[in-house]
Short mmCIF file of C-alpha atoms and ligand atoms in Angstrom, two decimals:
data_model
loop_
_atom_site.label_atom_id
_atom_site.label_comp_id
_atom_site.label_asym_id
_atom_site.label_seq_id
_atom_site.Cartn_x
_atom_site.Cartn_y
_atom_site.Cartn_z
CA MET A 1301 83.12 109.83 118.38
CA THR A 1302 84.34 113.01 120.08
CA GLN A 1303 81.88 115.80 120.76
CA SER A 1304 82.99 119.37 120.24
CA PRO A 1305 83.46 121.25 123.55
CA ASP A 1306 80.60 123.63 122.73
CA THR A 1307 78.06 120.86 122.18
CA PRO A 1308 75.25 121.53 124.70
CA PRO A 1309 74.59 118.89 127.36
CA LEU A 1310 72.19 116.25 126.08
CA THR A 1311 69.25 117.40 128.19
CA ALA A 1312 69.65 120.97 126.97
CA SER A 1313 69.90 119.92 123.33
CA LYS A 1314 67.20 120.77 120.83
CA ALA A 1315 66.06 117.22 120.12
CA TRP A 1316 65.92 116.28 123.81
CA GLN A 1317 63.98 119.41 124.69
CA GLN A 1318 61.49 118.77 121.90
CA LEU A 1319 60.95 115.24 123.18
CA ALA A 1320 60.53 116.52 126.73
CA ARG A 1321 57.80 118.93 125.56
CA HIS A 1322 56.17 116.22 123.47
CA ALA A 1323 56.18 113.87 126.47
CA GLU A 1324 54.27 116.41 128.57
CA GLY A 1325 51.09 115.86 126.61
CA HIS A 1326 51.84 112.21 126.01
CA ARG A 1327 52.20 110.45 129.34
CA ASP A 1328 48.56 109.44 129.52
CA ILE A 1329 48.22 108.64 125.87
CA ASP A 1330 45.69 105.91 125.23
CA LEU A 1331 47.22 103.02 123.28
CA ASN A 1332 43.81 101.57 122.48
CA GLY A 1333 42.79 104.93 121.08
CA LEU A 1334 45.88 104.96 118.86
CA PHE A 1335 44.81 101.61 117.41
CA ARG A 1336 41.27 102.90 116.82
CA GLN A 1337 42.64 105.96 115.00
CA ASP A 1338 44.99 103.90 112.87
CA PRO A 1339 43.74 100.40 112.03
CA ASP A 1340 47.03 99.69 110.21
CA ARG A 1341 49.10 100.56 113.25
CA ALA A 1342 50.23 96.97 113.96
CA GLY A 1343 51.53 96.60 110.42
CA ARG A 1344 52.99 100.08 110.27
CA TYR A 1345 54.90 99.58 113.51
CA THR A 1346 56.28 96.15 112.74
CA LEU A 1347 59.83 95.92 111.39
CA GLU A 1348 61.03 92.71 109.81
CA THR A 1349 64.11 90.88 108.64
CA ASP A 1350 64.01 87.52 106.89
CA ARG A 1351 64.08 85.85 110.29
CA LEU A 1352 62.61 88.24 112.83
CA SER A 1353 59.41 90.21 113.10
CA ILE A 1354 59.40 92.99 115.68
CA ASP A 1355 56.03 94.49 116.54
CA PHE A 1356 56.40 97.68 118.57
CA SER A 1357 52.90 98.94 117.82
CA ARG A 1358 51.98 98.60 121.49
CA GLN A 1359 54.62 101.13 122.49
CA LYS A 1360 53.39 104.60 123.39
CA VAL A 1361 54.67 106.23 120.25
CA THR A 1362 52.93 108.29 117.58
CA PRO A 1363 54.34 109.31 114.21
CA GLU A 1364 55.44 112.55 115.86
CA THR A 1365 57.21 110.70 118.70
CA LEU A 1366 59.12 108.63 116.20
CA THR A 1367 60.06 111.68 114.13
CA LEU A 1368 61.42 113.38 117.24
CA LEU A 1369 63.27 110.23 118.32
CA TYR A 1370 64.88 109.88 114.90
CA GLN A 1371 65.88 113.55 115.15
CA LEU A 1372 67.52 112.74 118.49
CA ALA A 1373 69.40 109.91 116.77
CA GLU A 1374 70.56 112.30 114.02
CA GLN A 1375 71.59 114.86 116.61
CA GLN A 1376 73.61 112.23 118.52
CA ARG A 1377 75.14 111.11 115.22
CA VAL A 1378 74.08 107.51 115.62
CA GLY A 1379 74.97 106.75 111.99
CA GLN A 1380 78.51 107.98 112.56
CA CYS A 1381 78.78 105.98 115.82
CA ILE A 1382 77.72 102.81 114.01
CA HIS A 1383 80.25 103.45 111.28
CA GLU A 1384 82.98 103.91 113.89
CA LEU A 1385 81.97 100.72 115.71
CA LEU A 1386 82.06 98.65 112.55
CA SER A 1387 85.27 100.11 111.16
CA GLY A 1388 87.40 99.56 114.25
CA VAL A 1389 87.73 103.12 115.57
CA LYS A 1390 88.90 103.04 119.20
CA ILE A 1391 85.52 103.94 120.62
CA ASN A 1392 86.32 102.32 123.96
CA THR A 1393 88.28 105.39 124.92
CA THR A 1394 88.88 104.60 128.60
CA GLU A 1395 90.63 101.38 127.58
CA ASP A 1396 92.01 102.85 124.35
CA ARG A 1397 90.68 100.14 122.09
CA ALA A 1398 88.14 99.29 119.45
CA ALA A 1399 85.08 97.15 120.11
CA LEU A 1400 85.25 94.81 117.19
CA HIS A 1401 82.92 91.95 118.03
CA THR A 1402 81.33 92.43 114.60
CA ALA A 1403 84.67 91.45 113.00
CA LEU A 1404 84.32 88.06 114.67
CA ARG A 1405 81.35 87.22 112.46
CA SER A 1406 82.37 89.20 109.41
CA ASP A 1407 83.15 87.57 106.08
CA ASN A 1408 85.28 90.51 104.94
CA GLY A 1409 88.77 89.63 103.83
CA SER A 1410 90.35 92.50 105.65
CA LEU A 1411 89.79 95.10 108.35
CA ILE A 1412 92.87 97.10 109.18
CA VAL A 1413 93.25 98.39 112.73
CA ASP A 1414 96.60 99.79 113.89
CA ASN A 1415 98.12 98.62 110.61
CA ILE A 1416 97.08 95.04 111.31
CA ASN A 1417 94.50 93.03 109.40
CA VAL A 1418 92.39 91.87 112.33
CA MET A 1419 90.58 89.39 110.09
CA ASP A 1420 93.74 87.25 109.97
CA GLY A 1421 93.50 86.69 113.72
CA VAL A 1422 89.75 86.08 113.52
CA ARG A 1423 90.18 83.40 110.87
CA ALA A 1424 93.08 81.81 112.73
CA GLY A 1425 91.01 81.66 115.93
CA LEU A 1426 88.08 80.06 114.15
CA SER A 1427 90.18 77.49 112.39
CA ARG A 1428 92.03 76.53 115.58
CA MET A 1429 88.65 76.22 117.24
CA ALA A 1430 87.42 74.00 114.39
CA GLU A 1431 90.48 71.77 114.78
CA ILE A 1432 89.81 71.29 118.48
CA VAL A 1433 86.11 70.65 117.94
CA THR A 1434 86.80 68.09 115.21
CA ALA A 1435 89.53 66.38 117.21
CA LEU A 1436 87.22 66.13 120.17
CA HIS A 1437 84.27 64.83 118.16
CA GLU A 1438 86.44 62.31 116.33
CA GLY A 1439 87.89 61.11 119.60
CA ARG A 1440 91.44 62.20 118.79
CA LEU A 1441 91.55 64.38 121.90
CA ARG A 1442 91.63 62.02 124.84
CA GLY A 1443 92.22 62.07 128.56
CA TRP A 1444 95.16 60.66 130.47
CA THR A 1445 93.91 57.07 130.37
CA GLY A 1446 93.26 57.22 126.62
CA LYS A 1447 89.49 57.45 126.91
CA LYS A 1448 87.42 59.83 124.79
CA PHE A 1449 86.11 62.97 126.45
CA ARG A 1450 82.41 62.74 127.29
CA THR A 1451 82.05 65.77 129.54
CA VAL A 1452 83.21 69.32 128.93
CA ILE A 1453 83.08 71.79 131.80
CA ASN A 1454 83.40 75.44 130.87
CA ILE A 1455 84.81 77.43 133.77
CA GLY A 1456 84.25 81.15 133.28
CA ILE A 1457 82.11 83.98 134.57
CA GLY A 1458 80.27 87.03 133.22
CA GLY A 1459 80.88 87.32 129.50
CA SER A 1460 83.02 84.17 129.56
CA ASP A 1461 79.99 82.25 130.76
CA LEU A 1462 76.63 83.87 130.08
CA GLY A 1463 76.78 84.02 126.27
CA PRO A 1464 78.03 80.45 125.74
CA ARG A 1465 75.73 79.14 128.47
CA LEU A 1466 72.71 80.86 126.92
CA ALA A 1467 73.60 79.66 123.41
CA ALA A 1468 74.16 76.07 124.51
CA MET A 1469 70.82 76.02 126.29
CA ALA A 1470 68.96 77.86 123.54
CA LEU A 1471 70.26 75.43 120.94
CA HIS A 1472 69.94 72.31 123.06
CA SER A 1473 67.96 70.57 120.36
CA TYR A 1474 70.99 70.92 118.05
CA CYS A 1475 73.40 69.53 120.64
CA ARG A 1476 75.26 66.28 120.08
CA ASP A 1477 74.29 63.55 122.45
CA ASP A 1478 77.75 62.01 122.82
CA ILE A 1479 79.09 64.91 124.84
CA ASP A 1480 77.74 66.79 127.85
CA VAL A 1481 78.64 70.44 128.19
CA HIS A 1482 78.42 72.03 131.65
CA PHE A 1483 78.99 75.60 132.76
CA VAL A 1484 80.47 76.59 136.08
CA ALA A 1485 80.74 80.24 137.05
CA ASN A 1486 80.17 80.92 140.72
CA ILE A 1487 82.95 80.99 143.27
CA ASP A 1488 80.50 79.24 145.56
CA TYR A 1489 81.90 75.69 145.53
CA GLN A 1490 78.40 74.26 145.20
CA ASP A 1491 78.47 75.27 141.55
CA LEU A 1492 81.61 73.34 140.61
CA HIS A 1493 80.70 70.52 142.96
CA ALA A 1494 77.38 69.96 141.17
CA SER A 1495 79.13 69.51 137.82
CA LEU A 1496 81.95 67.36 139.18
CA GLY A 1497 79.43 65.14 140.91
CA SER A 1498 78.26 63.62 137.64
CA ALA A 1499 81.63 63.72 135.86
CA ASP A 1500 84.21 61.02 135.33
CA PRO A 1501 87.73 62.48 135.73
CA GLU A 1502 89.12 60.26 132.98
CA THR A 1503 86.68 61.64 130.39
CA THR A 1504 86.28 65.24 131.53
CA LEU A 1505 87.81 68.20 129.73
CA PHE A 1506 87.89 71.63 131.36
CA ILE A 1507 87.80 74.83 129.36
CA VAL A 1508 89.11 77.72 131.42
CA ALA A 1509 87.53 80.73 129.73
CA SER A 1510 88.77 84.10 130.90
CA LYS A 1511 89.69 87.11 128.85
CA SER A 1512 92.02 88.38 131.57
CA PHE A 1513 92.94 85.03 133.14
CA THR A 1514 93.03 86.87 136.45
CA THR A 1515 89.39 86.54 137.50
CA LEU A 1516 89.16 85.26 141.05
CA GLU A 1517 86.13 83.03 140.52
CA THR A 1518 87.47 81.39 137.38
CA LEU A 1519 90.97 80.78 138.68
CA THR A 1520 89.66 79.44 141.99
CA ASN A 1521 87.37 77.01 140.17
CA ALA A 1522 90.12 76.04 137.72
CA ARG A 1523 92.51 75.26 140.59
CA SER A 1524 89.85 73.19 142.31
CA ALA A 1525 89.23 71.31 139.07
CA ARG A 1526 92.95 70.56 138.83
CA GLN A 1527 92.91 69.43 142.45
CA TRP A 1528 89.95 67.14 141.69
CA LEU A 1529 91.90 65.54 138.86
CA ALA A 1530 94.90 65.08 141.16
CA GLU A 1531 92.70 63.46 143.80
CA HIS A 1532 91.69 60.97 141.10
CA GLN A 1533 95.31 60.15 140.32
CA CYS A 1534 95.31 61.99 136.98
CA MET A 1535 98.85 61.63 135.66
CA GLU A 1536 98.59 64.26 132.92
CA PRO A 1537 96.33 67.10 134.01
CA ALA A 1538 97.51 69.28 131.11
CA ARG A 1539 95.59 67.00 128.72
CA HIS A 1540 92.41 67.94 130.53
CA PHE A 1541 92.64 71.70 130.21
CA ILE A 1542 92.05 74.10 127.37
CA ALA A 1543 92.38 77.82 128.05
CA VAL A 1544 90.57 80.52 126.10
CA THR A 1545 92.10 83.89 126.86
CA THR A 1546 93.89 87.02 125.73
CA ASN A 1547 96.51 86.42 128.43
CA GLN A 1548 98.62 83.56 127.17
CA ALA A 1549 101.33 84.09 129.79
CA ALA A 1550 98.91 83.60 132.67
CA ALA A 1551 97.42 80.48 131.07
CA LEU A 1552 100.90 79.02 130.64
CA GLU A 1553 101.70 79.84 134.23
CA PHE A 1554 98.57 78.01 135.31
CA GLY A 1555 99.95 74.97 133.54
CA VAL A 1556 97.91 74.86 130.34
CA ASP A 1557 99.76 73.27 127.46
CA PRO A 1558 100.82 75.92 124.87
CA GLY A 1559 98.99 73.90 122.19
CA ASN A 1560 95.81 74.02 124.26
CA ILE A 1561 95.60 77.80 124.51
CA LEU A 1562 93.08 79.48 122.25
CA GLU A 1563 93.63 83.19 122.06
CA PHE A 1564 91.43 86.09 121.12
CA SER A 1565 92.03 89.80 120.87
CA ASP A 1566 91.66 92.40 123.59
CA TRP A 1567 89.27 94.40 121.41
CA VAL A 1568 86.64 91.76 122.13
CA GLY A 1569 84.67 92.90 125.18
CA GLY A 1570 83.80 90.12 127.64
CA ARG A 1571 80.04 90.47 127.22
CA TYR A 1572 80.48 90.59 123.43
CA SER A 1573 82.75 87.55 123.24
CA LEU A 1574 80.38 84.69 122.45
CA TRP A 1575 81.41 85.00 118.79
CA SER A 1576 85.10 84.57 119.55
CA THR A 1577 86.94 81.46 120.71
CA ILE A 1578 84.98 81.96 123.95
CA GLY A 1579 82.23 80.22 121.93
CA LEU A 1580 84.26 76.97 122.03
CA PRO A 1581 81.87 75.10 124.38
CA VAL A 1582 78.99 76.03 122.09
CA ALA A 1583 80.85 74.78 119.02
CA ILE A 1584 81.65 71.57 120.89
CA ALA A 1585 77.99 71.16 121.80
CA ILE A 1586 76.40 71.94 118.43
CA GLY A 1587 79.27 71.40 116.00
CA MET A 1588 81.27 73.91 113.98
CA ASP A 1589 78.74 74.09 111.12
CA LYS A 1590 75.98 75.20 113.45
CA PHE A 1591 78.36 77.62 115.18
CA ASP A 1592 79.03 79.13 111.73
CA GLU A 1593 75.26 79.52 111.29
CA LEU A 1594 75.14 81.39 114.59
CA LEU A 1595 77.83 83.75 113.30
CA HIS A 1596 76.00 84.10 110.02
CA GLY A 1597 72.80 85.14 111.78
CA ALA A 1598 74.68 87.80 113.73
CA ARG A 1599 76.32 89.02 110.54
CA THR A 1600 72.89 89.56 108.98
CA MET A 1601 72.07 91.98 111.79
CA ASP A 1602 75.47 93.69 111.39
CA GLU A 1603 74.65 94.24 107.73
CA HIS A 1604 71.21 95.49 108.65
CA ILE A 1605 72.41 98.06 111.17
CA ALA A 1606 75.08 99.24 108.75
CA THR A 1607 72.73 99.76 105.83
CA ALA A 1608 69.12 100.22 106.96
CA PRO A 1609 67.91 103.83 107.08
CA LEU A 1610 67.16 105.00 110.61
CA GLN A 1611 63.40 104.66 110.20
CA GLU A 1612 63.78 101.00 109.24
CA ASN A 1613 66.74 100.28 111.44
CA ILE A 1614 65.60 97.75 114.02
CA PRO A 1615 68.30 98.11 116.71
CA ALA A 1616 68.20 101.89 116.39
CA THR A 1617 64.40 102.06 116.58
CA LEU A 1618 64.22 99.76 119.59
CA ALA A 1619 67.02 101.69 121.34
CA LEU A 1620 65.18 104.96 120.73
CA ILE A 1621 61.99 103.50 122.17
CA ASP A 1622 64.02 102.36 125.21
CA VAL A 1623 65.26 105.92 125.64
CA TRP A 1624 61.72 107.24 125.20
CA ASN A 1625 60.39 104.88 127.86
CA ALA A 1626 63.29 105.40 130.26
CA ASN A 1627 63.94 109.10 130.00
CA PHE A 1628 60.56 110.53 129.06
CA LEU A 1629 57.87 108.10 130.25
CA GLY A 1630 59.49 107.19 133.57
CA ALA A 1631 60.13 103.47 132.98
CA GLU A 1632 62.96 102.18 135.11
CA THR A 1633 63.11 98.60 133.95
CA LEU A 1634 62.51 96.39 130.95
CA ALA A 1635 60.93 92.99 131.52
CA VAL A 1636 62.11 90.43 128.96
CA ILE A 1637 59.81 87.42 128.76
CA PRO A 1638 60.82 84.71 126.30
CA TYR A 1639 57.93 82.34 125.64
CA ASP A 1640 60.52 79.76 124.75
CA HIS A 1641 61.97 77.71 127.55
CA ALA A 1642 65.23 77.35 125.68
CA LEU A 1643 65.67 81.12 126.05
CA SER A 1644 65.18 81.06 129.83
CA LEU A 1645 68.66 82.50 130.32
CA LEU A 1646 68.07 85.43 127.99
CA PRO A 1647 67.10 87.84 130.81
CA ASP A 1648 70.34 87.00 132.67
CA TYR A 1649 72.43 87.41 129.56
CA LEU A 1650 70.75 90.71 128.74
CA SER A 1651 71.26 91.95 132.29
CA GLN A 1652 74.99 91.78 131.74
CA LEU A 1653 74.83 93.09 128.19
CA LEU A 1654 72.67 96.12 128.91
CA MET A 1655 73.53 96.87 132.52
CA GLU A 1656 77.29 96.37 132.42
CA SER A 1657 77.46 98.24 129.12
CA ASN A 1658 75.22 101.18 129.92
CA GLY A 1659 75.22 101.50 133.71
CA LYS A 1660 77.39 104.60 133.48
CA ASN A 1661 77.21 108.01 135.13
CA VAL A 1662 79.68 110.03 133.09
CA THR A 1663 79.70 110.90 129.40
CA ARG A 1664 82.39 109.89 126.97
CA GLN A 1665 84.03 113.21 127.83
CA GLY A 1666 83.94 112.40 131.54
CA GLN A 1667 81.13 114.83 132.41
CA PRO A 1668 78.51 113.69 134.95
CA VAL A 1669 75.20 112.90 133.28
CA ASP A 1670 71.98 114.53 134.50
CA TYR A 1671 69.68 111.90 132.97
CA ASP A 1672 69.12 108.22 133.63
CA THR A 1673 71.19 105.70 131.69
CA GLY A 1674 71.09 101.92 131.59
CA LEU A 1675 67.80 100.09 131.76
CA ILE A 1676 67.37 97.54 134.52
CA VAL A 1677 66.67 94.33 132.63
CA TRP A 1678 64.97 91.41 134.27
CA GLY A 1679 62.48 88.69 133.45
CA ALA A 1680 61.81 84.98 133.22
CA ALA A 1681 60.47 82.49 130.73
CA GLY A 1682 56.78 82.53 129.95
CA THR A 1683 54.51 81.08 131.07
CA ASN A 1684 56.37 80.71 134.42
CA GLY A 1685 56.50 84.46 134.94
CA GLN A 1686 52.72 84.69 134.58
CA HIS A 1687 52.34 82.74 137.80
CA ALA A 1688 54.90 84.77 139.64
CA PHE A 1689 55.29 88.49 138.90
CA PHE A 1690 52.75 89.26 136.17
CA GLN A 1691 50.32 90.45 138.82
CA LEU A 1692 52.47 93.55 139.22
CA LEU A 1693 52.75 94.03 135.47
CA HIS A 1694 48.96 94.04 135.13
CA GLN A 1695 47.75 95.77 138.27
CA GLY A 1696 50.84 97.25 139.90
CA THR A 1697 51.49 100.98 139.96
CA ARG A 1698 54.70 101.02 137.96
CA ASN A 1699 55.29 101.57 134.29
CA ILE A 1700 57.15 98.48 133.09
CA PRO A 1701 57.58 97.96 129.36
CA VAL A 1702 57.55 94.27 128.50
CA GLU A 1703 59.32 92.49 125.67
CA PHE A 1704 57.87 89.17 124.54
CA LEU A 1705 59.77 86.70 122.38
CA VAL A 1706 58.11 83.71 120.79
CA ALA A 1707 58.76 81.08 118.11
CA VAL A 1708 55.98 80.16 115.70
CA ASN A 1709 57.28 76.61 115.57
CA PRO A 1710 58.86 74.73 118.46
CA ASN A 1711 62.17 72.91 118.36
CA VAL A 1712 60.76 70.15 120.49
CA ASP A 1713 57.52 69.15 118.80
CA ASN A 1714 54.34 69.01 120.76
CA ALA A 1715 51.57 71.00 119.14
CA ASP A 1716 49.36 70.90 122.19
CA HIS A 1717 51.96 72.44 124.50
CA HIS A 1718 53.18 74.88 121.90
CA GLU A 1719 49.76 76.26 120.98
CA LYS A 1720 49.03 76.88 124.63
CA LEU A 1721 52.39 78.60 125.04
CA VAL A 1722 51.92 80.90 122.04
CA ALA A 1723 48.32 81.66 122.94
CA ASN A 1724 49.46 82.77 126.38
CA CYS A 1725 52.19 84.96 124.96
CA ILE A 1726 49.80 86.73 122.60
CA ALA A 1727 47.15 87.02 125.30
CA GLN A 1728 49.50 88.72 127.75
CA GLY A 1729 50.34 91.52 125.32
CA GLU A 1730 46.63 91.94 124.64
CA ALA A 1731 45.71 91.98 128.32
CA LEU A 1732 48.44 94.49 129.15
CA MET A 1733 47.16 96.86 126.51
CA THR A 1734 43.41 96.43 126.39
CA GLY A 1735 42.85 95.78 130.09
CA LYS A 1736 39.28 95.17 131.22
CA PRO A 1737 36.50 97.74 131.64
CA ASP A 1738 36.05 99.27 135.08
CA ASN A 1739 34.04 97.32 137.57
CA SER A 1740 33.44 99.72 140.41
CA ALA A 1741 31.71 97.09 142.52
CA GLU A 1742 34.87 95.01 142.54
CA PRO A 1743 37.80 97.36 141.94
CA HIS A 1744 40.32 94.61 142.67
CA ARG A 1745 39.19 92.99 139.43
CA ASN A 1746 40.01 96.05 137.32
CA PHE A 1747 42.69 95.83 134.71
CA PRO A 1748 43.73 99.36 133.80
CA GLY A 1749 45.43 98.24 130.57
CA ASN A 1750 47.25 100.80 128.42
CA ARG A 1751 50.56 99.11 129.25
CA GLN A 1752 53.21 98.93 126.58
CA SER A 1753 54.93 95.88 125.12
CA THR A 1754 56.93 94.76 122.10
CA THR A 1755 56.64 91.30 120.58
CA ILE A 1756 59.49 89.63 118.72
CA MET A 1757 58.38 86.63 116.70
CA PHE A 1758 60.48 84.22 114.69
CA ASP A 1759 59.81 80.99 112.89
CA ARG A 1760 61.95 78.62 114.94
CA LEU A 1761 64.89 79.12 117.27
CA THR A 1762 67.73 78.11 114.94
CA PRO A 1763 71.40 79.03 115.40
CA ALA A 1764 70.99 81.78 112.79
CA VAL A 1765 67.90 83.22 114.51
CA LEU A 1766 69.71 83.21 117.84
CA GLY A 1767 72.74 84.92 116.29
CA GLU A 1768 70.61 87.59 114.70
CA LEU A 1769 68.64 88.15 117.88
CA LEU A 1770 71.69 88.53 120.10
CA ALA A 1771 73.38 90.86 117.62
CA LEU A 1772 70.17 92.91 117.61
CA TYR A 1773 70.42 93.31 121.39
CA GLU A 1774 74.13 94.17 121.16
CA HIS A 1775 73.49 96.91 118.63
CA ARG A 1776 70.45 98.20 120.49
CA THR A 1777 72.67 98.51 123.58
CA PHE A 1778 75.23 100.40 121.55
CA VAL A 1779 72.70 102.82 120.06
CA GLN A 1780 71.35 103.56 123.55
CA ALA A 1781 74.91 104.38 124.58
CA CYS A 1782 75.33 106.70 121.57
CA ILE A 1783 72.17 108.57 122.55
CA TRP A 1784 73.25 108.79 126.19
CA ASP A 1785 76.80 109.72 125.10
CA ILE A 1786 78.40 107.06 127.28
CA ASN A 1787 81.03 104.39 126.67
CA ALA A 1788 79.28 101.02 126.38
CA PHE A 1789 82.50 99.03 126.37
CA ASP A 1790 84.21 99.57 129.70
CA GLN A 1791 83.15 98.34 133.16
CA TRP A 1792 85.18 100.22 135.75
CA GLY A 1793 82.27 99.97 138.16
CA VAL A 1794 83.10 96.34 138.95
CA GLU A 1795 86.61 97.10 140.19
CA LEU A 1796 86.12 98.56 143.67
CA GLY A 1797 84.25 95.54 145.04
CA LYS A 1798 86.99 93.23 143.76
CA VAL A 1799 89.71 95.25 145.50
CA LEU A 1800 87.80 95.40 148.78
CA ALA A 1801 87.13 91.64 148.63
CA GLY A 1802 90.89 91.14 148.30
CA THR A 1803 91.49 93.13 151.49
CA ILE A 1804 88.78 91.26 153.36
CA MET A 1805 90.17 87.90 152.27
CA GLN A 1806 93.53 88.89 153.73
CA GLU A 1807 91.78 89.70 157.00
CA PHE A 1808 90.03 86.33 156.93
CA GLU A 1809 93.45 84.73 156.53
CA SER A 1810 94.97 86.67 159.40
CA GLY A 1811 91.83 86.09 161.48
CA ARG A 1812 91.56 89.79 162.36
CA ALA A 1813 89.54 92.71 161.00
CA SER A 1814 91.98 95.52 160.34
CA GLY A 1815 89.55 98.19 161.38
CA ASP A 1816 90.12 100.12 158.16
CA HIS A 1817 86.46 99.74 157.20
CA ASP A 1818 83.14 101.39 157.85
CA ALA A 1819 81.44 100.20 161.01
CA ALA A 1820 78.94 97.91 159.27
CA THR A 1821 81.64 96.15 157.24
CA TYR A 1822 83.80 95.80 160.31
CA ARG A 1823 80.96 94.22 162.25
CA LEU A 1824 80.15 91.73 159.50
CA ILE A 1825 83.79 90.65 159.26
CA GLU A 1826 83.99 90.25 163.02
CA ARG A 1827 80.81 88.23 163.07
CA TYR A 1828 82.04 85.94 160.32
CA LEU A 1829 85.39 85.43 162.04
CA LYS A 1830 83.69 84.68 165.32
CA TYR A 1831 81.30 82.05 164.01
CA ARG A 1832 83.17 80.38 161.16
CA ASN A 1833 84.15 76.77 161.74
O1 F6P B 2117 84.06 91.74 136.49
C1 F6P B 2117 83.37 91.94 135.31
C2 F6P B 2117 84.03 91.23 134.18
O2 F6P B 2117 85.24 91.83 133.86
C3 F6P B 2117 83.13 91.13 132.96
O3 F6P B 2117 83.17 92.26 132.19
C4 F6P B 2117 83.68 89.92 132.30
O4 F6P B 2117 82.80 89.41 131.34
C5 F6P B 2117 83.87 89.02 133.48
O5 F6P B 2117 84.31 89.88 134.51
C6 F6P B 2117 84.85 87.91 133.30
O6 F6P B 2117 86.13 88.38 132.97
P1 F6P B 2117 87.23 87.43 132.39
O7 F6P B 2117 86.73 86.89 131.09
O8 F6P B 2117 88.45 88.29 132.22
O9 F6P B 2117 87.46 86.33 133.38
#
C-alpha cells in the first residue's frame, strides 16, 4: 500500500497523537481497579474462534484505549493492507513480490498474480509432496541397498527449519512411529554429528530445505551429509537426497535427482514457508491428512482476518495491543510462555517471525522511523520458566507483557501432571496482576502486581489448532507492520554479516588477516589464527 507523499509521519498523525495523550494519564492505570469497575471485563475482553479463546482482559486497555487503537488501525488502512496481502499485491516492495503464504492453505480455485493462477502451482506442490510422503510410508522410496527409510534428516535453517521443527515437535503425539524425523540447522558440526550418530546410512533420507539453495549453513551440512554417505560406501547418494527449494538449478548442481526436487514459489517468505513444500518433513512425520488439517486450521484464521470487523479481529486486536505496549507503555519485549511442553519451540519460532519481519528502521517509503518497531520476543515453556526468569517478571523493574498459552486437555494423558500444569499457568497470570499487599516489614516479599498478560486457551493441541495459532501470529506480525508502515517481508539486515563472514573465511584460508577490518575484528582473527590447531 503506497502512502501519499503528504501523509504526515506516523508519530505526528492524529491517531498516534491521541494515543500519546491518552497514554499520559494511563501509564499507572490499575488493572485490578479496572476489574472492580467492570465485573464483566474478562468476558468482554475475550475474543474467540471455534478453536481458540484469547483473553486480553489483563492488558492495560480501557474502552477508550481500544477505540483509539482501532482509529489508528483505520488511519493506517489495516483493512486495505490485509486485502492487498490476501489478493497477491506485491507488498514486498524491496523484493518486488507478493507475500502469498495464505495461498498455500487456500481452497480457492484460482488466484491470479502476474497473469498466472498461483493456485495451480500450490496444488501441484501439495500433490507432489503427497506422492513422496505416500511412497516413503509405503516403503516404495528406498535407499541404495533397497532398505526402507527409517530416518529423515531435514537440513535447513531459519524459516527452512524453525516452522517444520516446531510443528513436528508440537504434533509429536500424531507422529508415526516407523520413521524418525530429525532437524539439523547449525553450521556447528555438533548439530549434524548428533543426528548422524544415531542414523543408519542405508536407511537415512536427507531433505535439503533452502529457498535460495545458497545458504552457507545448509549447503555445508548437505555436503557433509553426502560425505558421510560416501564414507559408508553409498553407491547411489542421489537416492538419499530430496531438495525443497525455489532454485532448481542449484539443487541440480548439488547433485539432487530432478525427480527429487520439490519446488515452491519465490513469493513464499522463508519464515512463512511451513505451509509450502518446506513442510515436507512435517507431512512425513504426521502424514498428509494431518498436514492438510494444519493447513485447514491456518485457513480458518485467514478467513477470520479477512472478514472479522476490526473490533472482533483477533490478529488486528493483538497487534494493536502490541503497539500500545511497545510504543506507548514502554514495553520492549514480549515473553511467550507456552504451558505445553510440545510448544517449547514456539518462542524461537516467534523470534524469527516477529523480529526478522518487523526489525526494520525505515518505512515502506524508505524514510527513517522515529518510533520503535519490532518487539523482542523471548520465552520458554511453563513451568520451566517459573524456576528461571519469572522472578524478574514478578519483582523486576521492567514492564514485560506476558503471553500464556495452554491446552485444556493434554495430548499425552496424565491428569495429575496436567492439572498441576494448568493451575500454574492460571496462577501466574493472577499473580502478575493481583500481586500481594505491601508488607513494609519485609519489602523483599512484596509483589507489586498490576502486570499485564494475555492468555490463549485451546481445547487440545491438534494440527488444526496449531495451524490456526501460527496463522494468528503471522497476521498479527503483519498488522503490526501495517501500523508501523514497514515491510514485514524482506530481511536485508541479515546480509552484511554474511558478506563479512565470507571475507573472514578467505582470511582463515590464507592464514592471514588482511587488515581491512576494525581493530577489534582484526585482533580476534589474529587470535584465532594463532591458536587454531
Ligand atoms: O538469513 C536469513 C534467511 O534468509 C531467512 O530469512 C531464511 O529463512 C533463512 O535465511 C534460510 O534461507 P534459505 O531457505 O534460503 O536457506
